Amino acid sequence: MPSTAKTLHFISSALITAISVGLMGYAMSKQWARTTIQCARGGSGLFNGTAILTLELFSGNLERTSCPSFGGDERFNVFPKLTETGVTPLALYSMVLCLLVLCLLFSACSILICLYNSVSNPYETYMGPVGVYTCSSLSACLSVLALIIFVVNINVTSMAEDLVKNFAGGLLVDLKNKSSEMQLGYYLIIPYTVLCLGAIGVTYNYDHAAYKQRKEQQRPTEDAPKEIMMY
């Protein structure tokens, strides 16, 4: 049976990771970005309209004011609409979602490994602290990569403009002055990353203490005279 210290450390690591999973699940249900674009009827040069695009991971909302007609408020599913626009925004958006799913998968593996270590003494393999380091570090790295790709997709590609033009009903429309703000769902991934690193820190704290204890127990044997060790 594992020691009390080991059980407490790995239970704590599992709890931290479970909190991070709940946080990401909540983040995936909230708004991620809000983009505002000035709008004009094609060729008029009079940019007196606006389009406000609000995105969650799976759905979105487009609020149009004189863009290009009187406007409207449309709710839509993100992936079907992106398939009607460009290949690059769809690929990047799909990549973000895949990375987030992988984060959840690796976090679940980390929780299982922590729980296994809290009730048993596995060898130093992927089922020990090494497994927690690997799964939690992958979760942290992939979550950061998802944040970067999402920002690039919102600000660099023409995803927002293409979605606005898709709702214009075939009318020509000119767009300019795009400005984007990240929303709550996006920012909640940052504490998720921090919690993954925290789980690594708790596990390392135990692993390092256990390593020092093993070294101290081996030292008397190493320092003993050769004559005594022969017996």
XYZ file of N, CA and C in Angstrom:
693
model
N 0.842 -1.204 0.000
C 0.000 0.000 0.000
C 0.874 1.249 0.000
N 0.444 2.281 -0.689
C 1.229 3.523 -0.710
C 1.162 4.237 0.638
N 2.122 5.094 0.867
C 2.145 5.865 2.105
C 1.040 6.922 2.091
N 0.787 7.474 3.292
C -0.238 8.519 3.392
C 0.146 9.748 2.583
N 1.442 10.092 2.597
C 1.911 11.257 1.839
C 1.689 11.068 0.344
N 1.985 9.871 -0.126
C 1.791 9.611 -1.550
C 0.317 9.677 -1.924
N -0.527 9.079 -1.092
C -1.960 9.096 -1.371
C -2.495 10.522 -1.433
N -2.090 11.347 -0.450
C -2.569 12.727 -0.410
C -2.089 13.523 -1.616
N -0.840 13.346 -1.995
C -0.295 14.088 -3.138
C -1.014 13.724 -4.434
N -1.198 12.437 -4.660
C -1.818 12.027 -5.928
C -3.320 12.303 -5.942
N -3.977 12.213 -4.787
C -5.390 12.602 -4.726
C -5.522 14.099 -5.008
N -4.604 14.896 -4.449
C -4.629 16.340 -4.703
C -4.408 16.648 -6.175
N -3.473 15.943 -6.789
C -3.206 16.140 -8.217
C -4.428 15.768 -9.050
N -5.089 14.668 -8.695
C -6.297 14.259 -9.420
C -7.413 15.282 -9.250
N -7.541 15.845 -8.052
C -8.576 16.839 -7.788
C -8.325 18.117 -8.590
N -7.069 18.556 -8.636
C -6.725 19.753 -9.414
C -7.041 19.537 -10.892
N -6.694 18.366 -11.396
C -6.962 18.069 -12.803
C -8.455 17.991 -13.072
N -9.216 17.422 -12.130
C -10.673 17.338 -12.298
C -11.295 18.732 -12.338
N -10.782 19.637 -11.519
C -11.271 21.016 -11.538
C -10.977 21.662 -12.883
N -9.784 21.386 -13.418
C -9.422 21.957 -14.716
C -10.329 21.427 -15.829
N -10.703 20.147 -15.745
C -11.599 19.569 -16.752
C -12.973 20.240 -16.681
N -13.478 20.426 -15.462
C -14.759 21.117 -15.307
C -14.698 22.538 -15.827
N -13.572 23.197 -15.610
C -13.389 24.564 -16.093
C -13.389 24.619 -17.615
N -12.710 23.669 -18.244
C -12.700 23.652 -19.709
C -14.091 23.327 -20.253
N -14.795 22.389 -19.638
C -16.150 22.085 -20.083
C -17.052 23.302 -20.025
N -16.900 24.097 -18.967
C -17.679 25.328 -18.846
C -17.250 26.338 -19.905
N -15.950 26.427 -20.147
C -15.434 27.374 -21.143
C -15.948 27.041 -22.539
N -16.066 25.760 -22.851
C -16.513 25.355 -24.182
C -17.980 25.669 -24.428
N -18.723 26.007 -23.380
C -20.137 26.352 -23.542
C -20.375 27.855 -23.570
N -19.330 28.657 -23.387
C -19.464 30.110 -23.326
C -18.995 30.766 -24.630
N -19.200 32.077 -24.720
C -18.748 32.834 -25.888
C -17.225 32.930 -25.895
N -16.650 32.854 -27.108
C -15.196 32.881 -27.254
C -14.676 34.160 -27.905
N -15.448 34.757 -28.791
C -14.960 35.949 -29.490
C -16.126 36.812 -29.938
N -15.843 38.100 -30.051
C -16.830 39.079 -30.535
C -16.112 40.005 -31.505
N -16.585 40.047 -32.737
C -15.940 40.826 -33.798
C -16.920 41.862 -34.340
N -16.437 43.098 -34.450
C -17.241 44.191 -34.996
C -16.602 44.670 -36.296
N -17.427 44.835 -37.350
C -16.937 45.253 -38.665
C -17.838 46.372 -39.193
N -17.210 47.403 -39.744
C -17.980 48.449 -40.412
C -18.376 47.971 -41.800
N -19.568 48.401 -42.246
C -20.156 47.830 -43.449
C -20.756 48.916 -44.341
N -20.690 48.683 -45.659
C -21.308 49.574 -46.643
C -21.799 48.751 -47.816
N -22.866 49.255 -48.477
C -23.334 48.591 -49.687
C -22.237 48.678 -50.737
N -22.028 47.606 -51.487
C -20.927 47.526 -52.431
C -20.834 48.713 -53.374
N -19.680 49.402 -53.365
C -19.431 50.530 -54.260
C -19.934 51.861 -53.763
N -20.728 51.903 -52.680
C -21.280 53.178 -52.221
C -20.245 54.022 -51.491
N -19.316 53.375 -50.818
C -18.297 54.100 -50.066
C -18.795 54.705 -48.775
N -20.050 54.505 -48.440
C -20.625 55.060 -47.217
C -20.725 53.966 -46.162
N -19.761 53.945 -45.254
C -19.691 52.892 -44.239
C -20.502 53.307 -43.008
N -21.818 53.225 -43.150
C -22.708 53.618 -42.050
C -23.365 52.424 -41.370
N -22.961 51.209 -41.752
C -23.524 50.011 -41.150
C -22.499 49.267 -40.313
N -22.981 48.371 -39.488
C -22.098 47.552 -38.652
C -22.596 46.110 -38.634
N -21.650 45.212 -38.456
C -21.953 43.792 -38.269
C -21.207 43.316 -37.031
N -21.931 42.734 -36.107
C -21.327 42.226 -34.865
C -21.479 40.715 -34.855
N -20.337 40.033 -34.904
C -20.297 38.572 -34.943
C -19.838 38.040 -33.594
N -20.690 37.260 -32.952
C -20.368 36.648 -31.664
C -20.266 35.146 -31.850
N -19.140 34.574 -31.414
C -18.879 33.158 -31.650
C -18.737 32.385 -30.349
N -19.470 31.283 -30.271
C -19.175 30.220 -29.325
C -18.439 29.147 -30.116
N -18.114 28.028 -29.487
C -17.396 26.997 -30.228
C -18.270 26.314 -31.273
N -19.550 26.132 -30.969
C -20.412 25.377 -31.875
C -21.510 26.222 -32.515
N -21.764 27.378 -32.000
C -22.803 28.239 -32.557
C -22.345 29.688 -32.535
N -23.070 30.508 -33.286
C -22.715 31.916 -33.360
C -23.943 32.772 -33.584
N -23.733 34.079 -33.487
C -24.816 35.034 -33.693
C -24.275 36.222 -34.480
N -25.020 36.633 -35.507
C -24.631 37.783 -36.328
C -25.720 38.840 -36.235
N -25.340 39.999 -35.721
C -26.249 41.138 -35.598
C -25.843 42.195 -36.614
N -26.725 42.470 -37.586
C -26.407 43.400 -38.675
C -27.284 44.650 -38.570
N -26.633 45.787 -38.738
C -27.337 47.062 -38.794
C -26.937 47.770 -40.082
N -27.890 47.883 -41.020
C -27.619 48.483 -42.346
C -26.419 47.824 -43.016
N -26.410 46.517 -42.988
C -25.255 45.787 -43.519
C -25.717 44.582 -44.338
N -25.974 44.773 -45.661
C -26.034 46.047 -46.389
C -27.423 46.652 -46.383
N -28.445 45.832 -46.005
C -29.807 46.341 -45.979
C -30.148 46.771 -44.558
N -31.408 46.637 -44.187
C -31.830 47.103 -42.865
C -31.200 46.301 -41.733
N -30.835 45.065 -42.017
C -30.138 44.286 -41.001
C -30.933 43.093 -40.529
N -30.543 42.596 -39.394
C -31.202 41.420 -38.851
C -30.351 40.801 -37.764
N -30.887 39.788 -37.143
C -30.204 39.077 -36.057
C -30.334 37.588 -36.343
N -29.241 36.969 -36.788
C -29.276 35.563 -37.189
C -28.444 34.693 -36.252
N -29.029 33.589 -35.845
C -28.331 32.568 -35.056
C -27.962 31.437 -36.006
N -26.742 30.886 -35.883
C -26.313 29.865 -36.828
C -25.372 28.871 -36.160
N -25.242 27.699 -36.777
C -24.263 26.699 -36.364
C -22.950 26.979 -37.086
N -21.856 26.963 -36.346
C -20.576 27.434 -36.880
C -20.067 26.546 -38.011
N -20.003 25.249 -37.800
C -19.354 24.378 -38.784
C -20.093 24.322 -40.118
N -21.436 24.211 -40.137
C -22.108 24.248 -41.444
C -21.885 25.557 -42.192
N -21.839 26.671 -41.473
C -21.623 27.955 -42.134
C -20.197 28.094 -42.649
N -19.241 27.576 -41.885
C -17.848 27.676 -42.327
C -17.592 26.827 -43.566
N -18.323 25.753 -43.725
C -18.167 24.936 -44.935
C -18.637 25.688 -46.173
N -19.473 26.720 -45.995
C -19.954 27.524 -47.116
C -19.019 28.688 -47.440
N -17.999 28.905 -46.603
C -17.099 30.042 -46.808
C -15.738 29.569 -47.320
N -14.721 29.564 -46.445
C -13.371 29.215 -46.893
C -12.855 27.952 -46.244
N -11.872 27.352 -46.894
C -11.294 26.102 -46.389
C -10.398 26.365 -45.186
N -9.579 27.426 -45.251
C -8.615 27.697 -44.178
C -9.285 27.980 -42.843
N -10.287 28.886 -42.763
C -10.954 29.098 -41.470
C -11.576 27.834 -40.904
N -12.185 27.022 -41.770
C -12.798 25.773 -41.308
C -11.749 24.821 -40.755
N -10.605 24.714 -41.445
C -9.538 23.818 -40.994
C -8.977 24.273 -39.648
N -8.749 25.568 -39.496
C -8.211 26.086 -38.235
C -9.215 25.937 -37.098
N -10.474 26.191 -37.395
C -11.503 26.072 -36.371
C -11.643 24.615 -35.918
N -11.599 23.696 -36.878
C -11.663 22.267 -36.553
C -10.448 21.845 -35.734
N -9.294 22.417 -36.059
C -8.069 22.084 -35.326
C -8.175 22.527 -33.868
N -8.744 23.708 -33.642
C -8.928 24.194 -32.272
C -9.801 23.229 -31.483
N -10.903 22.815 -32.070
C -11.809 21.903 -31.376
C -11.143 20.553 -31.101
N -10.394 20.040 -32.065
C -9.681 18.764 -31.870
C -8.650 18.880 -30.751
N -7.945 19.993 -30.690
C -6.951 20.192 -29.636
C -7.610 20.239 -28.259
N -8.757 20.884 -28.156
C -9.463 20.949 -26.879
C -9.958 19.568 -26.448
N -10.436 18.785 -27.401
C -10.869 17.415 -27.086
C -9.680 16.581 -26.608
N -8.531 16.744 -27.255
C -7.328 16.026 -26.820
C -6.911 16.458 -25.417
N -7.062 17.736 -25.123
C -6.751 18.219 -23.772
C -7.606 17.495 -22.734
N -8.897 17.382 -23.014
C -9.788 16.681 -22.095
C -9.408 15.212 -21.964
N -9.017 14.594 -23.070
C -8.635 13.187 -23.054
C -7.383 12.971 -22.204
N -6.364 13.794 -22.408
C -5.129 13.649 -21.635
C -5.357 13.982 -20.162
N -6.242 14.932 -19.887
C -6.563 15.250 -18.495
C -7.256 14.073 -17.818
N -8.147 13.407 -18.551
C -8.815 12.227 -17.998
C -7.806 11.124 -17.703
N -6.835 10.942 -18.604
C -5.780 9.944 -18.368
C -4.958 10.296 -17.139
N -4.670 11.578 -16.980
C -3.901 12.026 -15.815
C -4.656 11.730 -14.521
N -5.978 11.957 -14.527
C -6.785 11.671 -13.336
C -6.741 10.182 -13.005
N -6.893 9.332 -14.011
C -6.875 7.887 -13.783
C -5.526 7.424 -13.235
N -4.446 7.963 -13.775
C -3.107 7.581 -13.302
C -2.908 8.031 -11.858
N -3.372 9.234 -11.532
C -3.247 9.727 -10.157
C -4.029 8.848 -9.185
N -5.239 8.484 -9.561
C -6.044 7.628 -8.694
C -5.409 6.249 -8.530
N -4.825 5.740 -9.611
C -4.139 4.438 -9.536
C -2.948 4.505 -8.587
N -2.184 5.596 -8.658
C -1.025 5.763 -7.781
C -1.420 6.003 -6.327
N -2.625 6.493 -6.104
C -3.058 6.761 -4.731
C -3.424 5.487 -3.973
N -3.619 4.374 -4.703
C -3.997 3.120 -4.039
C -3.004 1.996 -4.298
N -1.936 2.269 -5.062
C -0.968 1.216 -5.361
C 0.416 1.823 -5.507
N 1.397 0.966 -5.648
C 2.782 1.390 -5.819
C 3.330 0.861 -7.138
N 2.978 1.481 -8.259
C 3.481 0.991 -9.552
C 4.955 1.305 -9.724
N 5.605 0.622 -10.653
C 6.990 0.913 -10.964
C 7.096 2.263 -11.655
N 8.313 2.754 -11.819
C 8.541 4.050 -12.459
C 8.340 3.921 -13.962
N 7.084 3.797 -14.361
C 6.742 3.696 -15.781
C 5.722 4.779 -16.100
N 5.062 4.633 -17.220
C 4.033 5.600 -17.607
C 2.845 5.578 -16.652
N 2.738 4.539 -15.818
C 1.660 4.489 -14.834
C 2.053 5.145 -13.517
N 3.275 5.659 -13.419
C 3.727 6.367 -12.233
C 3.716 7.867 -12.469
N 4.573 8.611 -11.747
C 4.650 10.067 -11.937
C 4.955 10.469 -13.374
N 5.706 9.636 -14.096
C 6.020 9.961 -15.488
C 4.744 10.110 -16.312
N 3.756 9.255 -16.043
C 2.496 9.339 -16.761
C 1.761 10.639 -16.482
N 1.796 11.092 -15.223
C 1.157 12.355 -14.859
C 1.872 13.513 -15.550
N 3.229 13.483 -15.524
C 3.993 14.544 -16.201
C 3.630 14.606 -17.683
N 3.584 13.453 -18.317
C 3.334 13.403 -19.763
C 1.941 13.904 -20.108
N 0.930 13.354 -19.448
C -0.457 13.717 -19.777
C -0.753 15.175 -19.453
N -0.336 15.631 -18.277
C -0.644 17.002 -17.879
C 0.125 18.023 -18.715
N 1.386 17.709 -19.053
C 2.156 18.642 -19.882
C 1.594 18.711 -21.295
N 1.130 17.578 -21.824
C 0.493 17.588 -23.147
C -0.793 18.412 -23.112
N -1.568 18.267 -22.046
C -2.792 19.063 -21.913
C -2.473 20.551 -21.895
N -1.452 20.942 -21.131
C -1.086 22.349 -21.038
C -0.600 22.886 -22.384
N 0.278 22.144 -23.042
C 0.834 22.599 -24.325
C -0.241 22.694 -25.403
N -1.114 21.697 -25.482
C -2.157 21.699 -26.507
C -3.170 22.807 -26.272
N -3.448 23.123 -25.009
C -4.386 24.209 -24.718
C -3.823 25.555 -25.143
N -2.533 25.763 -24.919
C -1.892 27.004 -25.371
C -1.912 27.083 -26.891
N -1.635 25.976 -27.555
C -1.665 25.954 -29.019
C -3.067 26.264 -29.538
N -4.098 25.751 -28.872
C -5.478 26.029 -29.278
C -5.791 27.518 -29.156
N -5.312 28.157 -28.091
C -5.528 29.595 -27.918
C -4.877 30.393 -29.048
N -3.661 30.011 -29.408
C -2.939 30.731 -30.463
C -3.646 30.581 -31.805
N -4.035 29.357 -32.134
C -4.691 29.110 -33.427
C -6.030 29.841 -33.498
N -6.766 29.874 -32.388
C -8.060 30.549 -32.395
C -7.890 32.047 -32.651
N -6.924 32.662 -32.004
C -6.677 34.096 -32.212
C -6.277 34.371 -33.654
N -5.420 33.523 -34.201
C -5.003 33.689 -35.593
C -6.211 33.581 -36.523
N -7.083 32.627 -36.271
C -8.250 32.428 -37.121
C -9.196 33.628 -37.067
N -9.326 34.217 -35.882
C -10.233 35.354 -35.722
C -9.661 36.628 -36.338
N -8.378 36.875 -36.116
C -7.794 38.167 -36.479
C -7.062 38.185 -37.815
N -6.521 37.065 -38.248
C -5.676 37.051 -39.446
C -6.454 36.576 -40.673
N -7.233 35.533 -40.540
C -7.975 35.019 -41.696
C -9.217 35.890 -41.959
N -9.892 35.611 -43.049
C -11.087 36.371 -43.433
C -12.371 35.669 -42.984
N -12.294 34.906 -41.919
C -13.452 34.143 -41.473
C -14.639 35.052 -41.156
N -14.415 36.099 -40.369
C -15.511 36.985 -39.982
C -16.126 37.673 -41.194
N -15.275 38.187 -42.086
C -15.788 38.851 -43.285
C -16.588 37.890 -44.161
N -16.091 36.672 -44.305
C -16.788 35.688 -45.136
C -18.156 35.332 -44.560
N -18.242 35.246 -43.235
C -19.526 34.935 -42.613
C -20.523 36.072 -42.809
N -20.049 37.313 -42.688
C -20.938 38.461 -42.892
C -21.444 38.488 -44.334
N -20.554 38.293 -45.306
C -20.952 38.301 -46.709
C -21.901 37.156 -47.027
N -21.736 36.035 -46.309
C -22.609 34.883 -46.537
C -24.053 35.189 -46.156
N -24.237 36.091 -45.185
C -25.582 36.458 -44.739
C -26.139 37.669 -45.488
N -25.389 38.196 -46.446
C -25.823 39.412 -47.154
C -26.881 39.133 -48.203
N -27.227 37.891 -48.409
C -28.270 37.553 -49.358
C -27.916 37.828 -50.797
N -26.650 37.679 -51.163
C -26.220 37.888 -52.540
C -25.914 39.328 -52.881
N -26.169 40.269 -51.979
C -25.865 41.678 -52.232
C -24.378 41.942 -52.046
N -23.835 42.848 -52.849
C -22.437 43.225 -52.694
C -22.272 44.089 -51.452
N -21.247 43.804 -50.681
C -21.023 44.533 -49.438
C -19.524 44.762 -49.254
N -19.178 45.970 -48.815
C -17.791 46.320 -48.505
C -17.616 46.346 -46.990
N -16.503 45.805 -46.522
C -16.238 45.709 -45.088
C -14.880 46.304 -44.766
N -14.763 46.928 -43.591
C -13.474 47.462 -43.166
C -13.474 47.612 -41.646
N -12.287 47.942 -41.120
C -12.112 48.226 -39.684
C -12.634 47.084 -38.797
N -12.115 45.904 -39.040
C -12.482 44.760 -38.187
C -11.765 44.861 -36.848
N -12.511 44.693 -35.769
C -11.912 44.674 -34.426
C -12.514 43.515 -33.644
N -11.666 42.770 -32.964
C -12.113 41.557 -32.260
C -11.725 41.624 -30.798
N -12.584 41.070 -29.969
C -12.330 40.947 -28.539
C -12.569 39.498 -28.127
N -11.613 38.939 -27.404
C -11.801 37.594 -26.880
C -12.754 37.633 -25.688
N -13.571 36.612 -25.569
C -14.594 36.582 -24.530
C -14.246 35.566 -23.434
N -15.183 35.375 -22.508
C -14.949 34.584 -21.298
C -14.470 33.171 -21.599
N -15.108 32.492 -22.548
C -14.734 31.113 -22.851
C -13.278 30.980 -23.228
N -12.777 31.938 -23.993
C -11.373 31.921 -24.409
C -10.458 32.074 -23.203
N -10.760 33.046 -22.360
C -9.865 33.338 -21.238
C -9.889 32.255 -20.165
N -10.963 31.467 -20.093
C -11.022 30.402 -19.093
C -10.054 29.262 -19.399
N -9.551 29.197 -20.633
C -8.567 28.167 -20.960
C -7.226 28.465 -20.277
N -6.969 29.723 -19.990
C -5.703 30.080 -19.322
C -5.608 29.462 -17.926
N -6.628 29.617 -17.048
C -6.543 28.907 -15.753
C -6.527 27.390 -15.901
N -7.139 26.861 -16.967
C -7.038 25.420 -17.214
C -5.572 25.022 -17.390
N -4.846 25.797 -18.178
C -3.424 25.515 -18.402
C -2.643 25.610 -17.095
N -2.957 26.626 -16.304
C -2.261 26.810 -15.021
C -2.533 25.634 -14.088
N -3.767 25.153 -14.069
C -4.102 24.028 -13.202
C -3.396 22.746 -13.644
N -3.247 22.559 -14.956
C -2.482 21.399 -15.449
C -1.039 21.453 -14.953
N -0.454 22.634 -15.005
C 0.911 22.797 -14.491
C 0.947 22.608 -12.979
N -0.132 23.031 -12.301
C -0.209 22.822 -10.854
C -0.244 21.351 -10.483
N -0.958 20.545 -11.293
C -0.997 19.097 -11.050
C 0.394 18.490 -11.204
N 1.148 18.981 -12.195
C 2.527 18.520 -12.373
C 3.365 18.900 -11.156
N 3.172 20.124 -10.652
C 3.944 20.591 -9.500
C 3.699 19.771 -8.252
N 2.433 19.414 -8.006
C 2.103 18.607 -6.824
C 2.730 17.224 -6.926
N 2.651 16.627 -8.112
C 3.236 15.297 -8.308
C 4.753 15.347 -8.187
N 5.363 16.380 -8.760
C 6.822 16.510 -8.684
C 7.275 16.712 -7.246
N 6.488 17.426 -6.472
C 6.846 17.672 -5.076
C 6.975 16.352 -4.320
N 6.017 15.437 -4.542
C 6.116 14.124 -3.900
C 7.268 13.316 -4.486
N 7.379 13.311 -5.807
C 8.392 12.502 -6.471
C 9.796 12.913 -6.037
N 10.017 14.218 -5.931
C 11.338 14.712 -5.512
C 11.637 14.344 -4.060
N 10.627 14.463 -3.184
C 10.818 14.106 -1.774
C 11.079 12.614 -1.632
N 10.367 11.793 -2.398
C 10.575 10.350 -2.339
C 11.961 9.980 -2.857
N 12.422 10.684 -3.884
C 13.768 10.426 -4.431
C 14.848 10.759 -3.391
N 14.697 11.875 -2.703
C 15.670 12.254 -1.669
C 15.675 11.241 -0.528
N 14.482 10.748 -0.172
C 14.405 9.764 0.904
C 15.094 8.465 0.509
N 14.910 8.036 -0.744
C 15.583 6.814 -1.196
C 17.092 6.982 -1.176
N 17.572 8.146 -1.559
C 19.012 8.408 -1.556
C 19.566 8.384 -0.145
N 18.813 8.938 0.801
C 19.277 8.947 2.193
C 19.315 7.541 2.776
N 18.380 6.700 2.357
C 18.369 5.323 2.842
C 19.495 4.498 2.250
N 19.937 4.837 1.055
C 21.027 4.111 0.404
C 22.398 4.563 0.881
N 22.484 5.768 1.429
C 23.777 6.330 1.780
C 24.545 5.521 2.819
N 23.924 5.027 3.910
C 24.710 4.232 4.878
C 25.384 3.017 4.239
N 24.708 2.375 3.311
C 25.298 1.226 2.636
C 26.449 1.641 1.749
N 26.299 2.781 1.082
C 27.355 3.249 0.199
C 28.596 3.675 0.978
N 28.370 4.240 2.196
C 29.486 4.743 2.989
C 30.119 3.674 3.877
N 29.548 2.479 3.943
C 30.074 1.434 4.818
C 31.416 0.927 4.312
N 32.322 0.510 5.234
C 33.626 -0.043 4.814
C 33.442 -1.291 3.965
N 34.370 -1.517 3.061
C 34.278 -2.668 2.153
C 34.287 -3.981 2.948
N 35.048 -4.022 4.119
C 35.110 -5.246 4.873
C 33.744 -5.643 5.410
N 32.948 -4.619 5.852
C 31.628 -4.919 6.399
C 30.692 -5.375 5.292
N 30.804 -4.746 4.097
C 29.903 -5.081 3.002
C 30.177 -6.492 2.501
N 31.432 -7.016 2.698
C 31.728 -8.377 2.251
C 30.953 -9.401 3.058
N 30.602 -9.047 4.279
C 29.854 -9.974 5.095
C 28.359 -9.820 4.867
